[in-house]
mmCIF file of C-alpha atoms in Angstrom:
data_model
loop_
_atom_site.group_PDB
_atom_site.id
_atom_site.type_symbol
_atom_site.label_atom_id
_atom_site.label_comp_id
_atom_site.label_asym_id
_atom_site.label_seq_id
_atom_site.Cartn_x
_atom_site.Cartn_y
_atom_site.Cartn_z
ATOM 1 C CA ASP X 1 74.075 72.349 112.412
ATOM 2 C CA ILE X 2 76.343 74.535 110.268
ATOM 3 C CA GLN X 3 79.300 75.787 112.301
ATOM 4 C CA MET X 4 80.529 79.319 111.615
ATOM 5 C CA THR X 5 84.121 80.091 112.579
ATOM 6 C CA GLN X 6 85.520 83.609 112.582
ATOM 7 C CA SER X 7 89.124 84.745 112.598
ATOM 8 C CA PRO X 8 90.732 86.466 114.257
ATOM 9 C CA SER X 9 88.798 86.469 117.540
ATOM 10 C CA SER X 10 90.108 89.957 118.234
ATOM 11 C CA LEU X 11 92.271 92.584 116.568
ATOM 12 C CA SER X 12 93.647 96.022 117.278
ATOM 13 C CA ALA X 13 94.220 98.492 114.470
ATOM 14 C CA SER X 14 94.845 102.198 113.967
ATOM 15 C CA VAL X 15 92.464 104.779 112.594
ATOM 16 C CA GLY X 16 92.610 104.640 108.796
ATOM 17 C CA ASP X 17 93.797 101.031 108.631
ATOM 18 C CA ARG X 18 92.202 98.430 106.381
ATOM 19 C CA VAL X 19 90.787 95.589 108.473
ATOM 20 C CA THR X 20 89.612 92.204 107.213
ATOM 21 C CA ILE X 21 87.614 89.627 109.191
ATOM 22 C CA THR X 22 87.151 86.088 107.865
ATOM 23 C CA CYS X 23 84.202 83.790 108.419
ATOM 24 C CA ARG X 24 84.260 80.125 107.419
ATOM 25 C CA ALA X 25 81.249 77.822 107.202
ATOM 26 C CA SER X 26 81.473 74.107 107.964
ATOM 27 C CA GLN X 27 79.676 73.394 104.683
ATOM 28 C CA GLY X 28 78.837 75.358 101.549
ATOM 29 C CA ILE X 29 76.197 78.039 102.087
ATOM 30 C CA SER X 30 76.258 79.754 98.676
ATOM 31 C CA SER X 31 75.911 83.490 99.465
ATOM 32 C CA PHE X 32 73.526 83.094 102.410
ATOM 33 C CA LEU X 33 75.739 85.019 104.792
ATOM 34 C CA ASN X 34 74.995 88.131 106.846
ATOM 35 C CA TRP X 35 77.290 90.389 108.885
ATOM 36 C CA TYR X 36 76.329 92.251 112.063
ATOM 37 C CA GLN X 37 78.023 94.882 114.198
ATOM 38 C CA GLN X 38 77.398 94.926 117.948
ATOM 39 C CA LYS X 39 78.564 97.786 120.134
ATOM 40 C CA PRO X 40 78.882 97.250 123.908
ATOM 41 C CA GLY X 41 75.504 97.039 125.621
ATOM 42 C CA LYS X 42 73.569 97.319 122.357
ATOM 43 C CA ALA X 43 71.677 95.001 120.040
ATOM 44 C CA PRO X 44 73.390 93.760 116.882
ATOM 45 C CA ARG X 45 73.015 95.874 113.754
ATOM 46 C CA LEU X 46 72.742 94.336 110.287
ATOM 47 C CA LEU X 47 75.568 95.645 108.084
ATOM 48 C CA ILE X 48 75.621 93.318 105.086
ATOM 49 C CA SER X 49 73.220 90.687 103.764
ATOM 50 C CA ALA X 50 73.642 88.007 101.122
ATOM 51 C CA ALA X 51 77.429 88.182 101.498
ATOM 52 C CA SER X 52 77.914 91.572 99.830
ATOM 53 C CA GLY X 53 74.700 93.611 100.049
ATOM 54 C CA LEU X 54 75.403 96.784 102.018
ATOM 55 C CA GLN X 55 72.415 97.836 104.093
ATOM 56 C CA SER X 56 70.943 101.329 103.792
ATOM 57 C CA GLY X 57 72.694 103.794 106.076
ATOM 58 C CA VAL X 58 75.828 101.694 106.532
ATOM 59 C CA PRO X 59 79.012 103.587 105.609
ATOM 60 C CA SER X 60 80.596 102.578 102.321
ATOM 61 C CA ARG X 61 83.889 101.739 104.073
ATOM 62 C CA PHE X 62 82.232 98.422 104.994
ATOM 63 C CA SER X 63 82.226 95.732 102.313
ATOM 64 C CA GLY X 64 81.595 92.002 102.187
ATOM 65 C CA GLY X 65 82.680 89.246 99.853
ATOM 66 C CA GLY X 66 83.044 85.521 99.379
ATOM 67 C CA SER X 67 80.839 82.530 98.709
ATOM 68 C CA ALA X 68 80.455 78.845 99.534
ATOM 69 C CA THR X 69 82.545 78.357 102.703
ATOM 70 C CA ARG X 70 84.767 81.456 102.959
ATOM 71 C CA PHE X 71 83.595 85.032 103.492
ATOM 72 C CA THR X 72 85.201 88.334 104.411
ATOM 73 C CA LEU X 73 84.135 91.602 105.979
ATOM 74 C CA THR X 74 86.458 94.503 105.183
ATOM 75 C CA ILE X 75 86.573 97.916 106.805
ATOM 76 C CA SER X 76 88.493 100.258 104.487
ATOM 77 C CA GLY X 77 89.669 103.107 106.653
ATOM 78 C CA LEU X 78 88.905 102.157 110.270
ATOM 79 C CA GLN X 79 87.168 104.862 112.308
ATOM 80 C CA PRO X 80 86.963 105.249 116.105
ATOM 81 C CA GLU X 81 83.218 104.505 116.012
ATOM 82 C CA ASP X 82 83.934 101.088 114.481
ATOM 83 C CA LEU X 83 84.924 99.798 117.921
ATOM 84 C CA ALA X 84 82.597 96.791 118.187
ATOM 85 C CA THR X 85 82.256 93.047 117.925
ATOM 86 C CA TYR X 86 81.375 91.728 114.472
ATOM 87 C CA TYR X 87 79.404 88.533 113.836
ATOM 88 C CA CYS X 88 78.670 86.493 110.740
ATOM 89 C CA GLN X 89 75.427 84.496 110.451
ATOM 90 C CA GLN X 90 74.375 81.874 107.921
ATOM 91 C CA SER X 91 70.827 81.933 106.542
ATOM 92 C CA TYR X 92 71.191 78.779 104.424
ATOM 93 C CA ASN X 93 69.988 76.029 106.746
ATOM 94 C CA LEU X 94 68.050 75.799 109.978
ATOM 95 C CA PRO X 95 69.034 76.451 112.677
ATOM 96 C CA TRP X 96 70.409 79.846 111.738
ATOM 97 C CA THR X 97 73.852 80.041 113.352
ATOM 98 C CA PHE X 98 76.339 82.781 114.175
ATOM 99 C CA GLY X 99 80.085 82.934 114.455
ATOM 100 C CA GLN X 100 81.695 83.482 117.837
ATOM 101 C CA GLY X 101 82.539 87.084 117.012
ATOM 102 C CA THR X 102 85.562 89.265 116.219
ATOM 103 C CA LYS X 103 86.261 92.093 118.630
ATOM 104 C CA VAL X 104 87.755 95.147 116.893
ATOM 105 C CA GLU X 105 89.689 97.623 118.986
ATOM 106 C CA VAL X 106 90.931 100.962 117.710
ATOM 107 C CA LYS X 107 94.423 101.953 118.821
ATOM 108 C CA GLN A 1 61.098 103.072 110.351
ATOM 109 C CA VAL A 2 60.471 99.751 112.127
ATOM 110 C CA HIS A 3 61.118 99.792 115.860
ATOM 111 C CA LEU A 4 60.938 96.876 118.324
ATOM 112 C CA VAL A 5 60.446 97.495 122.057
ATOM 113 C CA GLN A 6 60.839 94.670 124.573
ATOM 114 C CA SER A 7 59.610 94.199 128.131
ATOM 115 C CA GLY A 8 61.900 94.791 131.081
ATOM 116 C CA ALA A 9 64.489 92.717 132.924
ATOM 117 C CA GLU A 10 63.406 89.624 134.840
ATOM 118 C CA VAL A 11 64.846 87.654 137.754
ATOM 119 C CA LYS A 12 63.595 84.095 138.071
ATOM 120 C CA LYS A 13 64.297 81.054 140.233
ATOM 121 C CA PRO A 14 65.379 77.739 138.708
ATOM 122 C CA GLY A 15 62.389 75.769 137.452
ATOM 123 C CA ALA A 16 60.259 78.848 136.841
ATOM 124 C CA SER A 17 59.074 80.268 133.507
ATOM 125 C CA VAL A 18 59.610 83.669 131.925
ATOM 126 C CA LYS A 19 57.619 85.463 129.239
ATOM 127 C CA VAL A 20 59.165 88.303 127.256
ATOM 128 C CA SER A 21 57.192 90.593 124.972
ATOM 129 C CA CYS A 22 58.149 92.547 121.867
ATOM 130 C CA LYS A 23 56.023 95.292 120.332
ATOM 131 C CA ILE A 24 56.461 96.386 116.724
ATOM 132 C CA SER A 25 55.972 99.982 115.649
ATOM 133 C CA GLY A 26 56.401 101.388 112.141
ATOM 134 C CA GLY A 27 55.310 98.053 110.693
ATOM 135 C CA THR A 28 52.903 95.190 111.280
ATOM 136 C CA LEU A 29 53.227 91.532 112.211
ATOM 137 C CA GLY A 30 51.809 90.532 108.841
ATOM 138 C CA GLU A 31 54.623 92.297 106.958
ATOM 139 C CA LEU A 32 57.585 91.071 108.942
ATOM 140 C CA SER A 33 59.234 87.928 110.229
ATOM 141 C CA ARG A 34 59.514 87.593 114.000
ATOM 142 C CA HIS A 35 62.265 85.752 115.800
ATOM 143 C CA TRP A 36 63.787 85.313 119.225
ATOM 144 C CA LEU A 37 67.507 85.019 119.923
ATOM 145 C CA ARG A 38 69.544 85.047 123.067
ATOM 146 C CA GLN A 39 73.085 85.997 123.931
ATOM 147 C CA ALA A 40 74.956 84.688 126.936
ATOM 148 C CA PRO A 41 77.743 86.864 128.359
ATOM 149 C CA GLY A 42 80.748 86.941 126.005
ATOM 150 C CA LYS A 43 79.059 84.715 123.397
ATOM 151 C CA GLY A 44 77.557 85.194 119.961
ATOM 152 C CA PRO A 45 73.804 85.351 119.453
ATOM 153 C CA GLU A 46 71.901 82.037 119.445
ATOM 154 C CA TRP A 47 68.706 81.662 117.405
ATOM 155 C CA MET A 48 65.875 80.160 119.477
ATOM 156 C CA GLY A 49 63.044 80.114 116.970
ATOM 157 C CA GLY A 50 60.756 82.240 114.900
ATOM 158 C CA PHE A 51 58.239 82.700 112.119
ATOM 159 C CA GLU A 52 58.926 83.348 108.474
ATOM 160 C CA ALA A 53 55.999 83.695 106.040
ATOM 161 C CA GLU A 54 57.892 81.459 103.608
ATOM 162 C CA ASP A 55 57.865 78.619 106.184
ATOM 163 C CA GLY A 56 54.227 79.193 107.134
ATOM 164 C CA ALA A 57 54.848 78.097 110.704
ATOM 165 C CA THR A 58 56.830 78.939 113.801
ATOM 166 C CA LEU A 59 60.011 76.866 113.894
ATOM 167 C CA TYR A 60 62.075 76.205 117.001
ATOM 168 C CA ALA A 61 65.727 75.375 117.403
ATOM 169 C CA GLU A 62 66.203 71.813 118.593
ATOM 170 C CA ASN A 63 68.035 73.049 121.706
ATOM 171 C CA PHE A 64 64.815 74.665 122.923
ATOM 172 C CA GLN A 65 62.166 72.242 121.648
ATOM 173 C CA GLY A 66 59.627 71.483 124.348
ATOM 174 C CA ARG A 67 60.714 74.412 126.553
ATOM 175 C CA VAL A 68 59.930 77.436 124.424
ATOM 176 C CA THR A 69 56.621 78.761 123.119
ATOM 177 C CA MET A 70 56.296 81.718 120.773
ATOM 178 C CA THR A 71 52.981 83.479 120.365
ATOM 179 C CA GLU A 72 51.691 86.719 118.924
ATOM 180 C CA ASP A 73 48.854 89.199 119.147
ATOM 181 C CA THR A 74 47.989 90.814 115.831
ATOM 182 C CA SER A 75 45.663 93.321 117.500
ATOM 183 C CA THR A 76 48.648 94.971 119.202
ATOM 184 C CA ASP A 77 51.431 93.987 116.735
ATOM 185 C CA SER A 78 53.201 92.245 119.597
ATOM 186 C CA PHE A 79 54.865 88.880 119.874
ATOM 187 C CA TYR A 80 55.977 86.858 122.863
ATOM 188 C CA MET A 81 58.498 84.223 123.923
ATOM 189 C CA GLU A 82 57.931 82.000 126.951
ATOM 190 C CA LEU A 83 60.748 79.787 128.214
ATOM 191 C CA SER A 84 59.980 77.220 130.896
ATOM 192 C CA SER A 85 61.968 75.019 133.296
ATOM 193 C CA LEU A 86 64.588 77.732 133.642
ATOM 194 C CA ARG A 87 68.104 76.839 134.771
ATOM 195 C CA SER A 88 71.128 78.955 135.543
ATOM 196 C CA GLU A 89 72.498 78.432 132.015
ATOM 197 C CA ASP A 90 69.468 80.324 130.658
ATOM 198 C CA THR A 91 70.811 83.559 132.145
ATOM 199 C CA ALA A 92 71.271 85.748 129.087
ATOM 200 C CA VAL A 93 70.032 88.773 127.180
ATOM 201 C CA TYR A 94 67.036 87.807 125.073
ATOM 202 C CA PHE A 95 66.389 89.699 121.841
ATOM 203 C CA CYS A 96 63.427 89.852 119.509
ATOM 204 C CA ALA A 97 64.347 90.452 115.903
ATOM 205 C CA SER A 98 62.518 90.928 112.644
ATOM 206 C CA GLY A 99 63.001 91.594 108.974
ATOM 207 C CA SER A 100 61.609 91.331 105.472
ATOM 208 C CA VAL A 101 64.301 89.104 103.986
ATOM 209 C CA TYR A 102 64.330 85.403 104.886
ATOM 210 C CA ALA A 103 66.355 84.602 108.011
ATOM 211 C CA THR A 104 67.943 88.060 108.010
ATOM 212 C CA PHE A 105 67.558 90.101 111.167
ATOM 213 C CA ALA A 106 67.316 93.725 110.097
ATOM 214 C CA TYR A 107 65.468 95.033 113.155
ATOM 215 C CA TRP A 108 66.226 94.217 116.794
ATOM 216 C CA GLY A 109 64.672 94.976 120.141
ATOM 217 C CA GLN A 110 66.804 96.548 122.849
ATOM 218 C CA GLY A 111 67.230 93.219 124.668
ATOM 219 C CA THR A 112 65.807 91.842 127.908
ATOM 220 C CA LEU A 113 68.149 90.517 130.604
ATOM 221 C CA VAL A 114 66.805 87.337 132.180
ATOM 222 C CA THR A 115 68.678 86.240 135.287
ATOM 223 C CA VAL A 116 68.065 82.766 136.710
ATOM 224 C CA SER A 117 69.262 82.488 140.267
ATOM 225 C CA SER A 118 68.180 80.802 143.460
#
């Protein structure tokens, strides 16, 4: 199985800050990488597909990048409603696997 | 707009089985993939299995092989996940998920809490 490792596991930042989350794959996965946002008590929400494809309705302050084994999710201008846990997921090889999550807190 | 609605919470004893349903609205089974994932408390989601048109068959994660069965009913645009031989470690929120891009979960149900306790 492909292992997905996120860093940091949690972070606290102020409103307006630029926040970057990193996701590393245990082997190369090209650009087959998705990002999800999960708010407490809710289902995950797809933010970005294929490493950098912003989903319809997702604010433009979210952006994704990277390829092969290293990927990033950036929030440019953190907002209070961005309080959530963020997960990466590889769609390169079965079984589809997720990272352990990065919890974002807003100061 | 595609919407997935799951059945309600379940409490089961060890060794029992549970069946969770997921109904699609705003789309049809034939247009969308259908998957099941679960999430234990404080953990990331775990893919259990699902159907993609590109694969032409329902595929199951090795961790659940032999214990999970996924079925569907095209007449009601619903799909189902049955997990047998339940143990306490199966306590989790179970999600159905769907999408139109391979292995990408664009639509999610609200989640069904399954508690396994004696």
